[in-house]
Amino acid sequence: FKACPTAPGVDRVKVAGEIEAKGRSYLGLYGYSSLGMTVHTDDCDKAKALRSRLPHTFFVTEEEANVFTDIADHWAYDAICYAYDNGLMNGVGEDRFEPDGTLSRAMLLTVLYRMEGEPTVTAENPFDDVQDGQWYTDAVLWAAENKLVDGYGNGSFGPKDNVTREQMAKILFAYAKFKGCDVSQENDLAAYTDAESIRAWALDAMKWANAM
């Protein structure tokens, strides 16, 4: 069985029992259980057996189940499904996720903000380039309020800038501290030929990230 995103608008009750009606011609079935699981099988017999054990499991076609058209054979398929199913990431429009696209600074903070349940933000906006009412505004202000980020130091945050590996490590390091995690583990980065290029402000975070 393989996880798959749940397509908006799929009527789970309506398709209940269709597997028996369509028989072995109904391949590539995606099931939705009352436990919140999403499963996939190309074997109708297995699907029937599963439904006999979980009577509240319904099946739809692959076309109905797939939200994104560009992730089927991607190495990050399972991670993308997890992120989408758990409301952490959306696509880029037109049924595409763009799995090989870049991640912006605002996108990363939005994922973390959603992981926290999108709490109410009351802090003042410290950044000149983060406008009110943008899809990332609350996430950036929440991150700044909780000391996950402090911008570039000149009143700007650069929400649309691509996040670098240094920046990502620094933000995740700060998030781990925010969550009360043990961040004492670290690895020696001397084996990396470009270790000397790591800037001082990111060094501890990079050592920690490499140890995880």
Short mmCIF file of C-alpha atoms in Angstrom, two decimals:
data_model
loop_
_atom_site.label_atom_id
_atom_site.label_comp_id
_atom_site.label_asym_id
_atom_site.label_seq_id
_atom_site.Cartn_x
_atom_site.Cartn_y
_atom_site.Cartn_z
CA PHE A 1 0.00 0.00 0.00
CA LYS A 2 1.19 3.52 -0.79
CA ALA A 3 0.11 6.85 0.63
CA CYS A 4 -1.46 9.34 -1.73
CA PRO A 5 -2.95 12.84 -1.34
CA THR A 6 -6.68 13.10 -0.96
CA ALA A 7 -8.34 14.95 -3.82
CA PRO A 8 -10.67 17.79 -2.79
CA GLY A 9 -14.31 17.03 -3.42
CA VAL A 10 -14.08 13.23 -3.40
CA ASP A 11 -17.31 11.83 -1.96
CA ARG A 12 -16.08 8.87 0.06
CA VAL A 13 -19.56 7.51 0.82
CA LYS A 14 -20.72 7.75 -2.78
CA VAL A 15 -17.96 5.46 -4.03
CA ALA A 16 -18.45 2.85 -1.28
CA GLY A 17 -19.06 -0.57 -2.76
CA GLU A 18 -17.97 0.35 -6.27
CA ILE A 19 -15.03 -2.01 -6.01
CA GLU A 20 -17.40 -4.99 -5.92
CA ALA A 21 -19.41 -3.60 -8.83
CA LYS A 22 -16.44 -2.98 -11.09
CA GLY A 23 -14.47 -6.08 -10.13
CA ARG A 24 -11.00 -6.75 -11.46
CA SER A 25 -11.18 -4.00 -14.08
CA TYR A 26 -11.07 -1.45 -11.28
CA LEU A 27 -7.30 -1.28 -10.78
CA GLY A 28 -5.18 1.42 -9.17
CA LEU A 29 -7.60 1.84 -6.30
CA TYR A 30 -7.19 4.38 -3.54
CA GLY A 31 -8.99 3.80 -0.27
CA TYR A 32 -9.98 6.17 2.52
CA SER A 33 -10.56 4.65 5.93
CA SER A 34 -12.43 5.93 8.96
CA LEU A 35 -9.06 5.99 10.72
CA GLY A 36 -7.90 8.76 8.42
CA MET A 37 -5.50 6.53 6.46
CA THR A 38 -5.11 6.69 2.71
CA VAL A 39 -4.04 3.47 1.04
CA HIS A 40 -3.35 2.32 -2.50
CA THR A 41 -3.34 -1.09 -4.12
CA ASP A 42 -3.38 -2.39 -7.69
CA ASP A 43 -4.86 -5.71 -6.52
CA CYS A 44 -8.65 -5.80 -6.28
CA ASP A 45 -8.61 -8.93 -4.11
CA LYS A 46 -6.41 -7.17 -1.57
CA ALA A 47 -8.68 -4.15 -1.71
CA LYS A 48 -11.74 -6.31 -1.05
CA ALA A 49 -9.96 -8.05 1.83
CA LEU A 50 -9.04 -4.69 3.32
CA ARG A 51 -12.59 -3.45 3.06
CA SER A 52 -13.90 -6.59 4.76
CA ARG A 53 -11.65 -5.79 7.74
CA LEU A 54 -12.34 -2.04 7.65
CA PRO A 55 -15.95 -1.67 6.49
CA HIS A 56 -15.71 2.12 6.49
CA THR A 57 -12.97 2.08 3.86
CA PHE A 58 -14.04 3.47 0.49
CA PHE A 59 -12.30 3.28 -2.86
CA VAL A 60 -11.90 5.71 -5.72
CA THR A 61 -9.96 5.68 -8.96
CA GLU A 62 -6.40 6.93 -9.29
CA GLU A 63 -7.66 9.89 -11.32
CA GLU A 64 -9.98 10.90 -8.50
CA ALA A 65 -7.35 10.43 -5.81
CA ASN A 66 -4.31 12.14 -7.32
CA VAL A 67 -4.14 15.82 -6.54
CA PHE A 68 -0.86 16.59 -8.31
CA THR A 69 0.05 15.53 -11.83
CA ASP A 70 3.82 15.95 -11.48
CA ILE A 71 4.79 13.77 -8.49
CA ALA A 72 3.97 10.18 -9.48
CA ASP A 73 7.54 8.93 -9.97
CA HIS A 74 9.35 11.47 -7.85
CA TRP A 75 11.77 10.31 -5.14
CA ALA A 76 9.99 12.58 -2.63
CA TYR A 77 6.52 11.21 -3.41
CA ASP A 78 5.77 9.91 0.10
CA ALA A 79 7.06 13.09 1.76
CA ILE A 80 4.97 15.26 -0.57
CA CYS A 81 1.89 13.19 0.20
CA TYR A 82 2.54 13.53 3.92
CA ALA A 83 3.04 17.30 3.69
CA TYR A 84 -0.14 17.74 1.66
CA ASP A 85 -2.31 15.37 3.71
CA ASN A 86 -1.25 17.11 6.91
CA GLY A 87 -1.90 20.61 5.59
CA LEU A 88 1.74 21.67 5.64
CA MET A 89 2.18 22.42 1.94
CA ASN A 90 -0.05 23.11 -1.04
CA GLY A 91 0.67 23.00 -4.75
CA VAL A 92 1.60 25.83 -7.09
CA GLY A 93 -1.65 25.72 -9.06
CA GLU A 94 -3.01 23.86 -12.09
CA ASP A 95 -2.72 20.49 -10.29
CA ARG A 96 1.06 20.83 -9.95
CA PHE A 97 3.27 20.58 -6.87
CA GLU A 98 6.55 21.44 -8.65
CA PRO A 99 8.65 18.99 -6.62
CA ASP A 100 11.96 20.20 -8.07
CA GLY A 101 11.16 23.86 -7.52
CA THR A 102 12.93 26.04 -4.98
CA LEU A 103 11.75 26.83 -1.45
CA SER A 104 11.51 30.45 -0.37
CA ARG A 105 12.15 31.79 3.12
CA ALA A 106 8.44 32.52 3.49
CA MET A 107 7.49 29.00 2.40
CA LEU A 108 9.70 27.38 5.04
CA LEU A 109 8.28 29.52 7.83
CA THR A 110 4.74 28.84 6.61
CA VAL A 111 5.34 25.09 6.97
CA LEU A 112 6.56 25.53 10.55
CA TYR A 113 3.68 27.90 11.34
CA ARG A 114 1.17 25.33 10.09
CA MET A 115 2.88 22.64 12.15
CA GLU A 116 2.10 24.80 15.18
CA GLY A 117 -1.56 25.05 14.25
CA GLU A 118 -1.36 28.62 12.91
CA PRO A 119 -1.62 30.42 16.26
CA THR A 120 -2.95 33.97 16.49
CA VAL A 121 -0.25 36.57 15.87
CA THR A 122 -0.21 39.73 17.97
CA ALA A 123 3.38 40.89 17.48
CA GLU A 124 4.23 44.06 15.60
CA ASN A 125 5.75 43.71 12.15
CA PRO A 126 9.51 44.34 12.34
CA PHE A 127 10.10 44.02 8.58
CA ASP A 128 9.64 46.66 5.91
CA ASP A 129 9.22 44.11 3.11
CA VAL A 130 6.57 41.91 4.76
CA GLN A 131 3.27 43.49 3.84
CA ASP A 132 0.02 42.95 5.71
CA GLY A 133 -2.41 40.42 4.29
CA GLN A 134 0.04 38.25 2.35
CA TRP A 135 -0.23 34.46 2.55
CA TYR A 136 3.01 34.37 4.53
CA THR A 137 2.56 37.45 6.76
CA ASP A 138 1.37 35.71 9.92
CA ALA A 139 3.97 32.95 9.54
CA VAL A 140 6.86 35.41 9.29
CA LEU A 141 5.62 37.53 12.20
CA TRP A 142 5.08 34.41 14.32
CA ALA A 143 8.61 33.22 13.51
CA ALA A 144 10.12 36.60 14.35
CA GLU A 145 8.15 36.83 17.60
CA ASN A 146 9.48 33.42 18.66
CA LYS A 147 13.05 34.22 17.62
CA LEU A 148 13.22 31.75 14.76
CA VAL A 149 14.33 34.53 12.42
CA ASP A 150 15.59 38.07 12.70
CA GLY A 151 15.84 39.10 9.06
CA TYR A 152 18.86 40.54 7.30
CA GLY A 153 19.47 43.15 9.94
CA ASN A 154 18.40 46.16 7.85
CA GLY A 155 14.67 45.97 8.42
CA SER A 156 14.15 43.49 5.60
CA PHE A 157 13.32 39.80 5.67
CA GLY A 158 13.35 38.79 2.00
CA PRO A 159 10.24 36.56 2.06
CA LYS A 160 10.54 35.63 -1.61
CA ASP A 161 14.29 34.91 -1.49
CA ASN A 162 15.25 31.28 -1.92
CA VAL A 163 16.23 29.83 1.45
CA THR A 164 19.85 28.65 1.55
CA ARG A 165 21.05 25.51 3.27
CA GLU A 166 22.70 27.66 5.93
CA GLN A 167 19.51 29.62 6.52
CA MET A 168 17.39 26.48 6.64
CA ALA A 169 19.68 24.85 9.19
CA LYS A 170 19.65 28.02 11.29
CA ILE A 171 15.84 28.25 11.23
CA LEU A 172 15.32 24.56 12.02
CA PHE A 173 17.91 24.81 14.82
CA ALA A 174 15.97 27.71 16.30
CA TYR A 175 12.69 25.83 15.87
CA ALA A 176 14.10 22.80 17.70
CA LYS A 177 15.08 25.08 20.59
CA PHE A 178 11.61 26.65 20.52
CA LYS A 179 10.10 23.15 20.85
CA GLY A 180 12.35 22.35 23.79
CA CYS A 181 14.34 19.68 21.97
CA ASP A 182 17.84 18.61 22.96
CA VAL A 183 20.12 20.39 20.49
CA SER A 184 23.42 19.39 22.06
CA GLN A 185 24.31 16.86 19.36
CA GLU A 186 26.73 18.00 16.67
CA ASN A 187 29.03 16.56 14.05
CA ASP A 188 32.47 17.63 12.94
CA LEU A 189 32.13 19.04 9.42
CA ALA A 190 35.83 18.85 8.59
CA ALA A 191 35.23 16.01 6.13
CA TYR A 192 33.37 18.37 3.82
CA THR A 193 35.63 20.16 1.35
CA ASP A 194 33.62 23.36 1.60
CA ALA A 195 33.24 23.39 5.39
CA GLU A 196 35.42 26.49 5.68
CA SER A 197 32.88 28.44 3.64
CA ILE A 198 30.18 28.01 6.28
CA ARG A 199 29.60 31.36 7.88
CA ALA A 200 30.03 31.75 11.62
CA TRP A 201 26.36 32.54 12.29
CA ALA A 202 25.31 29.20 10.78
CA LEU A 203 28.11 26.94 12.01
CA ASP A 204 26.49 25.58 15.18
CA ALA A 205 23.22 25.00 13.33
CA MET A 206 24.97 23.18 10.48
CA LYS A 207 26.85 20.94 12.91
CA TRP A 208 23.57 20.13 14.66
CA ALA A 209 21.68 19.51 11.42
CA ASN A 210 24.40 17.17 10.19
CA ALA A 211 24.13 15.15 13.40
CA MET A 212 20.39 14.63 13.06
#
